[in-house]
Coordinates of C-alpha atoms in Angstrom, one line a residue:
Chain A
M1 CA 0.0 0.0 0.0
L2 CA 1.2 3.5 -0.8
E3 CA 1.4 5.2 2.5
G4 CA -0.1 8.7 2.8
Y5 CA -1.7 8.3 -0.6
Q6 CA -4.2 11.0 -1.5
P7 CA -6.9 10.1 -4.1
Y8 CA -7.0 12.1 -7.3
I9 CA -9.6 14.8 -7.6
R10 CA -10.8 16.5 -10.7
Q11 CA -13.9 18.1 -12.2
A12 CA -15.8 16.6 -15.1
N13 CA -15.5 18.8 -18.1
Y14 CA -18.3 20.1 -20.3
Y15 CA -16.5 18.8 -23.5
E16 CA -16.4 15.4 -22.0
T17 CA -20.2 15.0 -22.0
D18 CA -22.0 13.5 -25.0
R19 CA -25.5 14.1 -26.2
M20 CA -26.8 11.5 -23.8
G21 CA -26.1 14.4 -21.3
I22 CA -23.4 12.5 -19.4
I23 CA -19.7 12.0 -19.5
H24 CA -18.8 9.8 -22.5
H25 CA -17.6 6.4 -21.3
S26 CA -14.3 6.6 -23.1
N27 CA -13.2 9.5 -20.9
Y28 CA -13.0 7.4 -17.8
I29 CA -10.1 5.5 -19.5
R30 CA -8.3 8.9 -19.7
W31 CA -9.3 9.8 -16.1
F32 CA -7.7 6.4 -15.0
E33 CA -4.5 7.6 -16.7
E34 CA -4.6 11.0 -15.0
A35 CA -5.1 9.3 -11.6
R36 CA -2.4 6.6 -12.4
L37 CA 0.2 9.2 -13.3
D38 CA -0.6 11.1 -10.1
Y39 CA -0.3 7.9 -8.2
M40 CA 3.2 7.2 -9.6
E41 CA 4.2 10.8 -8.8
Q42 CA 3.0 10.3 -5.2
A43 CA 4.9 7.0 -5.1
G44 CA 8.0 8.9 -5.8
F45 CA 8.6 8.1 -9.4
G46 CA 6.7 10.2 -11.9
Y47 CA 6.1 8.9 -15.4
D48 CA 8.0 11.8 -17.1
K49 CA 11.0 10.8 -15.0
M50 CA 10.6 7.2 -16.2
E51 CA 10.3 8.4 -19.8
Q52 CA 13.5 10.4 -19.4
M53 CA 15.3 7.2 -18.4
G54 CA 14.1 5.5 -21.5
I55 CA 11.3 3.5 -19.9
L56 CA 7.7 3.3 -21.1
S57 CA 4.9 1.6 -19.4
P58 CA 2.2 1.0 -22.1
V59 CA -1.3 -0.2 -21.3
V60 CA -1.7 -3.8 -22.3
G61 CA -5.2 -4.1 -21.1
V62 CA -8.0 -1.9 -19.6
S63 CA -11.5 -2.4 -18.4
A64 CA -14.2 -0.3 -16.9
D65 CA -17.6 -1.0 -15.3
Y66 CA -20.1 1.9 -15.3
K67 CA -22.5 1.9 -12.4
A68 CA -23.7 5.5 -12.3
A69 CA -23.4 8.4 -14.6
V70 CA -21.3 11.6 -13.9
T71 CA -21.8 14.9 -15.7
F72 CA -20.6 18.4 -15.8
P73 CA -20.0 20.1 -13.3
D74 CA -19.6 17.1 -11.0
T75 CA -16.3 16.5 -9.3
V76 CA -14.9 13.0 -9.0
I77 CA -12.6 11.4 -6.5
I78 CA -10.5 8.6 -8.1
K79 CA -8.8 6.1 -5.8
V80 CA -6.0 4.1 -7.4
N81 CA -4.6 0.9 -6.0
M82 CA -1.7 -1.2 -7.2
T83 CA -3.0 -4.8 -7.3
Y84 CA 0.0 -6.5 -8.8
F85 CA 3.7 -5.8 -9.5
N86 CA 6.6 -8.0 -10.2
G87 CA 9.0 -5.7 -12.0
I88 CA 7.8 -7.0 -15.4
K89 CA 4.0 -6.5 -15.1
M90 CA 1.9 -4.0 -13.1
N91 CA -1.8 -3.9 -12.5
L92 CA -3.8 -1.1 -11.0
S93 CA -7.4 -0.8 -10.0
Y94 CA -9.6 2.4 -10.0
E95 CA -12.6 3.6 -8.2
V96 CA -14.4 6.8 -9.4
W97 CA -16.6 8.4 -6.8
N98 CA -18.9 11.3 -7.3
R99 CA -17.9 13.8 -4.6
R100 CA -21.3 15.5 -4.4
T101 CA -23.4 12.3 -4.2
N102 CA -20.8 10.1 -2.6
V103 CA -21.7 7.3 -5.0
L104 CA -19.2 4.9 -6.5
C105 CA -19.8 5.6 -10.2
T106 CA -17.2 3.5 -12.1
T107 CA -14.6 0.9 -11.3
G108 CA -11.8 -0.3 -13.6
E109 CA -8.5 -1.9 -14.0
S110 CA -5.4 -1.4 -16.2
R111 CA -2.6 -3.8 -16.9
H112 CA 0.9 -2.6 -17.9
C113 CA 4.3 -3.8 -18.9
F114 CA 7.6 -2.0 -19.1
V115 CA 9.5 -1.5 -22.3
G116 CA 12.5 0.4 -23.6
K117 CA 11.7 3.6 -25.4
E118 CA 13.5 2.8 -28.6
E119 CA 12.4 -0.6 -29.7
F120 CA 9.6 -1.3 -27.3
R121 CA 11.4 -4.3 -25.9
P122 CA 10.2 -5.7 -22.6
L123 CA 12.2 -4.7 -19.5
S124 CA 12.6 -6.1 -16.1
L125 CA 12.7 -3.3 -13.6
K126 CA 14.0 -5.7 -11.0
K127 CA 17.1 -6.5 -13.1
Q128 CA 17.7 -3.2 -14.8
Y129 CA 16.2 -0.5 -12.7
K130 CA 16.4 -1.6 -9.1
E131 CA 15.6 1.8 -7.7
I132 CA 12.2 2.0 -9.5
Y133 CA 11.6 -1.6 -8.7
E134 CA 11.9 -1.0 -4.9
I135 CA 9.6 2.0 -5.1
F136 CA 6.8 0.3 -6.9
L137 CA 7.2 -2.9 -4.8
A138 CA 6.5 -0.9 -1.7
C139 CA 3.1 0.1 -3.2
I140 CA 1.5 -3.3 -3.2
Chain B
M1 CA -24.7 -13.6 -37.3
L2 CA -25.3 -10.4 -39.3
E3 CA -25.5 -11.6 -42.9
G4 CA -23.6 -9.6 -45.4
Y5 CA -21.8 -7.7 -42.6
Q6 CA -19.0 -5.5 -43.8
P7 CA -16.3 -4.6 -41.2
Y8 CA -15.7 -1.0 -40.4
I9 CA -12.7 0.7 -42.0
R10 CA -11.1 3.9 -40.8
Q11 CA -7.8 5.7 -40.8
A12 CA -5.9 6.4 -37.5
N13 CA -5.7 10.1 -37.0
Y14 CA -2.6 12.1 -36.2
Y15 CA -4.4 13.8 -33.2
E16 CA -5.1 10.3 -31.8
T17 CA -1.4 9.6 -31.3
D18 CA 0.4 10.4 -28.0
R19 CA 4.0 11.2 -27.4
M20 CA 4.8 7.5 -27.2
G21 CA 4.3 7.8 -31.0
I22 CA 1.3 5.5 -31.2
I23 CA -2.5 5.8 -31.0
H24 CA -3.4 6.5 -27.4
H25 CA -5.2 3.4 -25.9
S26 CA -8.3 5.4 -24.9
N27 CA -9.1 6.0 -28.6
Y28 CA -9.8 2.3 -29.2
I29 CA -12.8 2.6 -26.9
R30 CA -14.1 5.3 -29.3
W31 CA -13.3 3.3 -32.4
F32 CA -15.3 0.4 -30.9
E33 CA -18.2 2.9 -30.7
E34 CA -17.8 4.0 -34.3
A35 CA -17.7 0.3 -35.4
R36 CA -20.7 -0.6 -33.2
L37 CA -22.9 2.2 -34.5
D38 CA -21.9 1.2 -38.0
Y39 CA -22.8 -2.4 -37.2
M40 CA -26.3 -1.3 -35.9
E41 CA -26.8 0.7 -39.0
Q42 CA -26.0 -2.3 -41.1
A43 CA -28.3 -4.5 -39.0
G44 CA -31.1 -2.2 -40.0
F45 CA -31.6 -0.1 -36.9
G46 CA -29.2 2.9 -36.6
Y47 CA -28.6 4.3 -33.2
D48 CA -30.0 7.7 -34.1
K49 CA -33.3 6.1 -35.0
M50 CA -33.3 4.4 -31.6
E51 CA -32.6 7.7 -29.9
Q52 CA -35.5 9.3 -31.8
M53 CA -37.7 6.6 -30.4
G54 CA -36.5 7.5 -26.9
I55 CA -34.2 4.5 -26.4
L56 CA -30.6 4.8 -25.3
S57 CA -28.1 2.0 -25.1
P58 CA -25.5 3.1 -22.6
V59 CA -22.3 1.2 -22.1
V60 CA -22.3 -0.6 -18.8
G61 CA -18.9 -2.2 -19.3
V62 CA -16.0 -2.1 -21.7
S63 CA -12.6 -3.8 -22.0
A64 CA -9.7 -3.8 -24.4
D65 CA -6.6 -5.9 -24.8
Y66 CA -3.7 -4.3 -26.7
K67 CA -1.5 -6.6 -28.6
A68 CA 0.2 -4.4 -31.2
A69 CA 0.4 -0.7 -31.7
V70 CA -1.3 1.3 -34.5
T71 CA -0.2 4.8 -35.5
F72 CA -0.9 7.4 -38.1
P73 CA -1.4 7.0 -41.1
D74 CA -2.3 3.3 -40.6
T75 CA -5.8 2.1 -41.6
V76 CA -7.6 -0.3 -39.3
I77 CA -10.3 -2.8 -40.1
I78 CA -12.7 -3.3 -37.1
K79 CA -14.8 -6.5 -37.0
V80 CA -17.8 -6.4 -34.7
N81 CA -19.6 -9.4 -33.4
M82 CA -22.8 -9.6 -31.3
T83 CA -22.0 -12.2 -28.6
Y84 CA -25.1 -11.8 -26.5
F85 CA -28.6 -10.3 -26.8
N86 CA -31.8 -11.0 -24.9
G87 CA -33.6 -7.7 -25.3
I88 CA -32.5 -6.4 -22.0
K89 CA -28.7 -6.8 -22.3
M90 CA -26.4 -6.8 -25.3
N91 CA -22.7 -7.7 -25.6
L92 CA -20.5 -7.0 -28.6
S93 CA -16.9 -8.0 -29.3
Y94 CA -14.3 -6.2 -31.4
E95 CA -11.2 -7.0 -33.4
V96 CA -9.0 -4.3 -34.7
W97 CA -6.8 -5.3 -37.5
N98 CA -4.0 -3.3 -39.1
R99 CA -4.8 -3.3 -42.8
R100 CA -1.2 -2.7 -43.9
T101 CA 0.4 -5.4 -41.7
N102 CA -2.6 -7.7 -41.4
V103 CA -1.9 -8.0 -37.7
L104 CA -4.6 -8.3 -35.1
C105 CA -3.8 -5.2 -32.9
T106 CA -6.6 -5.0 -30.3
T107 CA -9.5 -7.0 -29.1
G108 CA -12.3 -5.8 -26.9
E109 CA -15.8 -6.2 -25.6
S110 CA -18.6 -3.9 -24.6
R111 CA -21.7 -4.6 -22.6
H112 CA -24.9 -2.6 -22.9
C113 CA -28.4 -2.3 -21.6
F114 CA -31.4 -0.4 -23.0
V115 CA -33.0 2.5 -21.1
G116 CA -35.6 5.2 -21.7
K117 CA -34.3 8.6 -22.7
E118 CA -36.0 10.6 -20.0
E119 CA -35.3 8.8 -16.8
F120 CA -32.7 6.2 -17.8
R121 CA -35.1 3.4 -16.7
P122 CA -34.2 -0.1 -18.0
L123 CA -36.3 -1.3 -21.0
S124 CA -37.0 -4.7 -22.4
L125 CA -36.9 -4.4 -26.2
K126 CA -38.7 -7.8 -26.3
K127 CA -41.8 -6.4 -24.6
Q128 CA -41.7 -2.8 -25.6
Y129 CA -40.0 -2.6 -29.0
K130 CA -40.6 -6.0 -30.7
E131 CA -39.4 -4.7 -34.1
I132 CA -35.9 -3.8 -32.8
Y133 CA -35.8 -6.9 -30.7
E134 CA -36.3 -9.1 -33.8
I135 CA -33.6 -7.2 -35.8
F136 CA -31.0 -7.6 -33.1
L137 CA -31.9 -11.1 -32.3
A138 CA -31.1 -12.1 -35.9
C139 CA -27.6 -10.8 -35.3
I140 CA -26.5 -13.4 -32.8
Chain C
M1 CA -13.2 43.5 -14.8
L2 CA -14.0 40.6 -12.6
E3 CA -12.9 41.5 -9.1
G4 CA -10.9 39.0 -7.2
Y5 CA -10.6 36.8 -10.3
Q6 CA -8.3 33.8 -9.9
P7 CA -6.8 32.4 -13.1
Y8 CA -7.5 28.8 -13.9
I9 CA -4.7 26.3 -13.2
R10 CA -4.5 22.8 -14.6
Q11 CA -1.9 20.2 -15.5
A12 CA -1.4 19.1 -19.1
N13 CA -2.4 15.5 -19.5
Y14 CA -0.3 12.7 -21.1
Y15 CA -3.2 11.8 -23.4
E16 CA -3.3 15.3 -24.6
T17 CA 0.1 15.0 -26.2
D18 CA 0.6 13.9 -29.8
R19 CA 3.5 12.2 -31.4
M20 CA 5.3 15.5 -32.0
G21 CA 5.8 15.2 -28.2
I22 CA 3.7 18.2 -27.3
I23 CA 0.1 19.0 -26.4
H24 CA -2.0 18.7 -29.5
H25 CA -3.2 22.2 -30.6
S26 CA -6.8 21.2 -30.5
N27 CA -6.7 20.7 -26.8
Y28 CA -6.2 24.4 -26.1
I29 CA -9.7 25.1 -27.4
R30 CA -10.9 22.7 -24.7
W31 CA -8.7 24.3 -22.1
F32 CA -10.2 27.7 -23.1
E33 CA -13.6 26.2 -22.3
E34 CA -12.5 24.9 -18.9
A35 CA -11.1 28.3 -18.0
R36 CA -14.2 30.0 -19.4
L37 CA -16.6 27.9 -17.4
D38 CA -14.5 28.5 -14.3
Y39 CA -14.6 32.2 -15.0
M40 CA -18.4 32.2 -15.2
E41 CA -18.5 30.3 -12.0
Q42 CA -16.3 32.9 -10.3
A43 CA -18.5 35.7 -11.8
G44 CA -21.4 34.2 -9.9
F45 CA -23.3 32.5 -12.7
G46 CA -22.1 29.0 -13.5
Y47 CA -22.8 27.5 -16.9
D48 CA -24.8 24.6 -15.5
K49 CA -27.1 27.1 -13.8
M50 CA -27.6 28.9 -17.1
E51 CA -28.4 25.5 -18.8
Q52 CA -30.9 24.7 -16.1
M53 CA -32.6 28.0 -16.9
G54 CA -32.8 27.0 -20.5
I55 CA -30.0 29.2 -21.8
L56 CA -27.1 28.0 -23.9
S57 CA -24.1 30.0 -24.9
P58 CA -22.6 28.3 -28.0
V59 CA -19.3 29.2 -29.4
V60 CA -19.7 31.1 -32.7
G61 CA -16.0 31.6 -33.3
V62 CA -12.7 30.7 -31.8
S63 CA -9.1 31.4 -32.5
A64 CA -5.7 30.5 -31.0
D65 CA -2.1 31.6 -31.6
Y66 CA 0.5 29.2 -30.5
K67 CA 3.8 30.7 -29.4
A68 CA 5.5 28.0 -27.3
A69 CA 4.7 24.4 -26.8
V70 CA 3.5 22.8 -23.6
T71 CA 3.8 19.1 -22.7
F72 CA 3.1 16.7 -19.9
P73 CA 3.7 17.2 -16.9
D74 CA 3.6 21.0 -17.3
T75 CA 1.1 23.0 -15.4
V76 CA -0.6 25.9 -17.2
I77 CA -2.1 29.0 -15.8
I78 CA -5.0 30.3 -17.9
K79 CA -6.1 33.9 -17.6
V80 CA -9.5 34.8 -19.0
N81 CA -10.8 38.2 -19.8
M82 CA -14.2 39.4 -21.0
T83 CA -13.5 41.7 -23.8
Y84 CA -17.1 42.4 -25.0
F85 CA -20.6 41.8 -23.7
N86 CA -23.9 43.4 -24.6
G87 CA -26.4 40.8 -23.5
I88 CA -26.6 39.3 -27.0
K89 CA -23.0 38.7 -27.7
M90 CA -20.0 37.9 -25.5
N91 CA -16.3 37.8 -26.3
L92 CA -13.5 36.4 -24.1
S93 CA -9.8 36.3 -24.5
Y94 CA -7.3 33.8 -23.1
E95 CA -3.7 33.6 -22.1
V96 CA -2.1 30.3 -21.4
W97 CA 1.1 30.6 -19.3
N98 CA 3.5 27.8 -18.5
R99 CA 3.8 27.9 -14.7
R100 CA 7.3 26.3 -14.7
T101 CA 8.9 28.5 -17.3
N102 CA 6.7 31.6 -16.9
V103 CA 6.4 31.8 -20.7
L104 CA 3.2 32.9 -22.4
C105 CA 2.5 29.9 -24.6
T106 CA -0.8 30.5 -26.3
T107 CA -3.3 33.3 -26.7
G108 CA -6.8 33.0 -28.0
E109 CA -10.3 34.3 -28.2
S110 CA -13.8 33.0 -28.3
R111 CA -17.0 34.6 -29.4
H112 CA -20.5 33.6 -28.1
C113 CA -24.1 34.3 -28.4
F114 CA -27.0 33.2 -26.1
V115 CA -29.7 30.9 -27.3
G116 CA -32.8 29.1 -25.9
K117 CA -32.2 25.4 -25.2
E118 CA -35.1 24.1 -27.2
E119 CA -34.9 25.8 -30.6
F120 CA -31.5 27.5 -30.4
R121 CA -33.2 30.9 -30.9
P122 CA -31.1 34.0 -30.0
L123 CA -31.8 35.5 -26.6
S124 CA -31.2 39.0 -25.2
L125 CA -30.1 38.6 -21.6
K126 CA -30.8 42.2 -21.1
K127 CA -34.4 41.8 -21.9
Q128 CA -35.1 38.3 -20.7
Y129 CA -32.6 37.5 -17.9
K130 CA -31.7 40.8 -16.3
E131 CA -30.0 39.1 -13.3
I132 CA -27.5 37.4 -15.5
Y133 CA -27.1 40.5 -17.7
E134 CA -26.0 42.6 -14.7
I135 CA -23.6 39.9 -13.5
F136 CA -21.8 39.6 -16.8
L137 CA -21.9 43.4 -17.5
A138 CA -19.9 43.9 -14.3
C139 CA -17.1 41.7 -15.8
I140 CA -16.1 44.0 -18.6
Chain D
M1 CA -4.8 25.1 -57.0
L2 CA -4.5 21.4 -56.4
E3 CA -5.6 19.8 -59.6
G4 CA -8.1 16.9 -59.3
Y5 CA -8.5 17.6 -55.6
Q6 CA -11.3 15.6 -53.9
P7 CA -12.8 17.1 -50.7
Y8 CA -12.5 15.1 -47.5
I9 CA -15.6 13.3 -46.4
R10 CA -16.2 11.8 -43.0
Q11 CA -19.1 11.1 -40.6
A12 CA -19.6 12.9 -37.4
N13 CA -19.1 10.6 -34.5
Y14 CA -21.4 10.1 -31.5
Y15 CA -18.5 10.6 -29.1
E16 CA -17.9 14.0 -30.7
T17 CA -21.2 15.4 -29.6
D18 CA -21.6 17.2 -26.3
R19 CA -24.7 17.6 -24.1
M20 CA -25.9 20.5 -26.1
G21 CA -26.7 17.7 -28.6
I22 CA -24.3 18.8 -31.3
I23 CA -20.6 18.3 -32.2
H24 CA -18.4 20.0 -29.7
H25 CA -16.7 23.0 -31.4
S26 CA -13.2 21.8 -30.5
N27 CA -13.6 18.8 -32.8
Y28 CA -13.7 20.9 -35.9
I29 CA -10.1 21.8 -35.3
R30 CA -9.3 18.1 -35.4
W31 CA -11.4 17.7 -38.5
F32 CA -9.4 20.5 -40.1
E33 CA -6.3 18.4 -39.4
E34 CA -7.8 15.3 -40.9
A35 CA -8.7 17.2 -44.0
R36 CA -5.4 18.9 -44.2
L37 CA -3.4 15.7 -44.0
D38 CA -5.6 14.2 -46.6
Y39 CA -5.0 17.3 -48.8
M40 CA -1.2 16.9 -48.4
E41 CA -1.5 13.3 -49.3
Q42 CA -3.4 14.2 -52.4
A43 CA -0.8 16.9 -53.2
G44 CA 1.7 14.1 -53.4
F45 CA 3.5 14.6 -50.1
G46 CA 1.9 12.9 -47.1
Y47 CA 2.7 14.2 -43.6
D48 CA 4.1 10.9 -42.4
K49 CA 6.6 11.1 -45.3
M50 CA 7.6 14.6 -44.1
E51 CA 8.0 13.4 -40.6
Q52 CA 10.2 10.6 -41.8
M53 CA 12.4 13.2 -43.4
G54 CA 12.7 15.0 -40.1
I55 CA 10.3 17.9 -41.0
L56 CA 7.4 18.9 -38.8
S57 CA 4.7 21.4 -39.7
P58 CA 3.3 22.7 -36.4
V59 CA 0.1 24.8 -36.2
V60 CA 1.0 28.4 -35.3
G61 CA -2.5 29.6 -35.4
V62 CA -6.0 28.4 -36.0
S63 CA -9.5 29.9 -36.2
A64 CA -13.0 28.7 -36.8
D65 CA -16.4 30.3 -37.4
Y66 CA -19.4 28.3 -36.5
K67 CA -22.5 29.0 -38.6
A68 CA -24.6 25.9 -38.3
A69 CA -24.5 22.9 -36.0
V70 CA -23.6 19.3 -37.1
T71 CA -24.5 16.2 -35.1
F72 CA -24.3 12.5 -35.3
P73 CA -25.0 10.8 -37.8
D74 CA -24.4 13.7 -40.2
T75 CA -21.7 13.4 -42.8
V76 CA -19.6 16.4 -43.6
I77 CA -17.6 17.4 -46.7
I78 CA -14.5 19.4 -45.9
K79 CA -12.9 21.5 -48.6
V80 CA -9.3 22.5 -48.1
N81 CA -7.6 25.3 -49.9
M82 CA -4.0 26.5 -49.6
T83 CA -4.2 30.3 -49.3
Y84 CA -0.5 31.0 -48.8
F85 CA 2.8 29.2 -49.2
N86 CA 6.4 30.6 -49.4
G87 CA 8.4 27.6 -48.2
I88 CA 8.6 29.0 -44.7
K89 CA 5.0 29.6 -43.9
M90 CA 1.8 27.9 -45.1
N91 CA -1.9 28.9 -44.6
L92 CA -4.9 26.8 -45.4
S93 CA -8.6 27.5 -45.3
Y94 CA -11.4 25.1 -44.6
E95 CA -15.1 24.8 -45.4
V96 CA -17.2 22.2 -43.6
W97 CA -20.4 21.4 -45.4
N98 CA -23.2 19.2 -44.2
R99 CA -23.8 16.6 -46.9
R100 CA -27.4 16.0 -46.1
T101 CA -28.6 19.6 -45.8
N102 CA -26.0 21.1 -48.2
V103 CA -25.4 23.9 -45.7
L104 CA -22.0 25.5 -45.1
C105 CA -21.6 24.9 -41.3
T106 CA -18.1 26.0 -40.4
T107 CA -15.3 27.9 -42.0
G108 CA -11.7 28.1 -40.6
E109 CA -8.1 28.7 -41.2
S110 CA -4.8 27.3 -40.0
R111 CA -1.3 28.8 -40.2
H112 CA 1.8 26.7 -40.2
C113 CA 5.6 26.9 -40.3
F114 CA 8.1 24.1 -41.0
V115 CA 10.6 23.0 -38.3
G116 CA 13.3 20.3 -37.9
K117 CA 12.1 17.3 -35.8
E118 CA 15.0 17.5 -33.3
E119 CA 15.2 21.0 -32.1
F120 CA 12.1 22.6 -33.6
R121 CA 14.2 25.0 -35.6
P122 CA 12.5 26.9 -38.5
L123 CA 13.3 25.4 -41.9
S124 CA 13.0 26.9 -45.4
L125 CA 11.6 24.2 -47.7
K126 CA 12.8 26.3 -50.6
K127 CA 16.4 26.0 -49.6
Q128 CA 16.5 22.6 -47.9
Y129 CA 13.8 20.5 -49.4
K130 CA 13.3 21.7 -53.0
E131 CA 11.2 18.7 -53.9
I132 CA 8.5 19.4 -51.3
Y133 CA 8.7 23.1 -52.0
E134 CA 7.8 22.6 -55.6
I135 CA 4.9 20.3 -54.8
F136 CA 3.3 22.7 -52.3
L137 CA 4.0 25.7 -54.5
A138 CA 1.9 24.1 -57.2
C139 CA -1.1 24.0 -54.8
I140 CA -1.6 27.7 -54.5

């Protein structure tokens, strides 16, 4: 568990709504990313720092379950949790709460690997980037 | 199975890439929607027609598995398949193929229900919209 | 001038970058909207409140001039200024500053009218919604 | 003028609508890009080819005037015209027509320069890339 973790808070944007009147479902995948990068920053290793070191962490799978709609100008609280990490693969789970109604609106999961920037070859953080490995390992 | 079904073809857009150099993973969720609405149109009941009748078909769940990257100016072929339909729920699966390389890049699934436009109350197409029910039933 | 106005602050998102490595230019138009809706909220009349009263304020024109690039994880400060308002039309200008480098990155403008929700017919706030008229008039 | 030029045709997507019920104004800036890249392809020098040669053509300014709304499932026809080109700068104009109603919905303009991929330094196509210079010059 990431000690002292603060969930990610952001307002739903007008341009993220669709003509159903609610936030288009695809945007939650983007919100997951915002919350994930914030989580990594809080863990002590921001994604831009990883990129500068030549490491990318592409999404190899993503899922979302929509339970209740969110719309502008709602504010959501997104709680991220690292559910798996072994230096080669990393899974994170997400909960999107509506701050006003206190309702759990969406849950989701993303799965990641680590690859080198140039040729997208799989990396083992454990072997090649011990420092980052230790930081993320402490998050589980 | 939808007889005579033609897969959905579209070009990847430059603005859909991210700084990793490839199409951002969230866009596939949007491509699934494009291909799904095209599929419904081909089935004989376009989504705009459904909306005009007061029926919405929100996404209650979505997932994607990313196997190979796509980037601008690649063209993708998206094959949609209805995997479940009972008039209350509907599931569709997706395959995104790179037309140039002939590689299966992404697979996915979306789950839907049917609700009334005004109060988002669940509908049974079988009971309330027999015509649409028959059309979609023929797709499985 | 809007007294006590606080500029809008937000972080550039990873998914807003393109493969040039910088924020795609189209996103600034969305950032302008975020900053504008925040401005209206600060002025005392949030856009959702206007919508609830049946008033929409569509964009009739928009422009942006790009002077310096922004990328993830930069934070931008967006300053909004109402440059014209007569109850029928409203113009706003925007300045996007990079908080880290203190560089003015993008300037822009948007032009708006006011229309009724149902038939998109032009409205005069002065005649029909005096309260809102006074609030926005005080912003110039 | 680009001889034999065929306007760009594409359908408005559901996810591009907002809760006003129409295509969100920011998306036209993206449509301009789609149409522009198609135009360059037709001119004989696709943007991906330019990028491979190390040339980028960033947007230095953009504007749009919205005259009539478009919504899903409308199809639009976008006509691109090169209005200025001197090897250092390039301007293009856009007309977005609704194919169904035959109404001119949006007009716009984009201004570009040419820069080297690595350091974003201004390039003169005339001096450094004569072949591309000649191709684009023939478009005016």
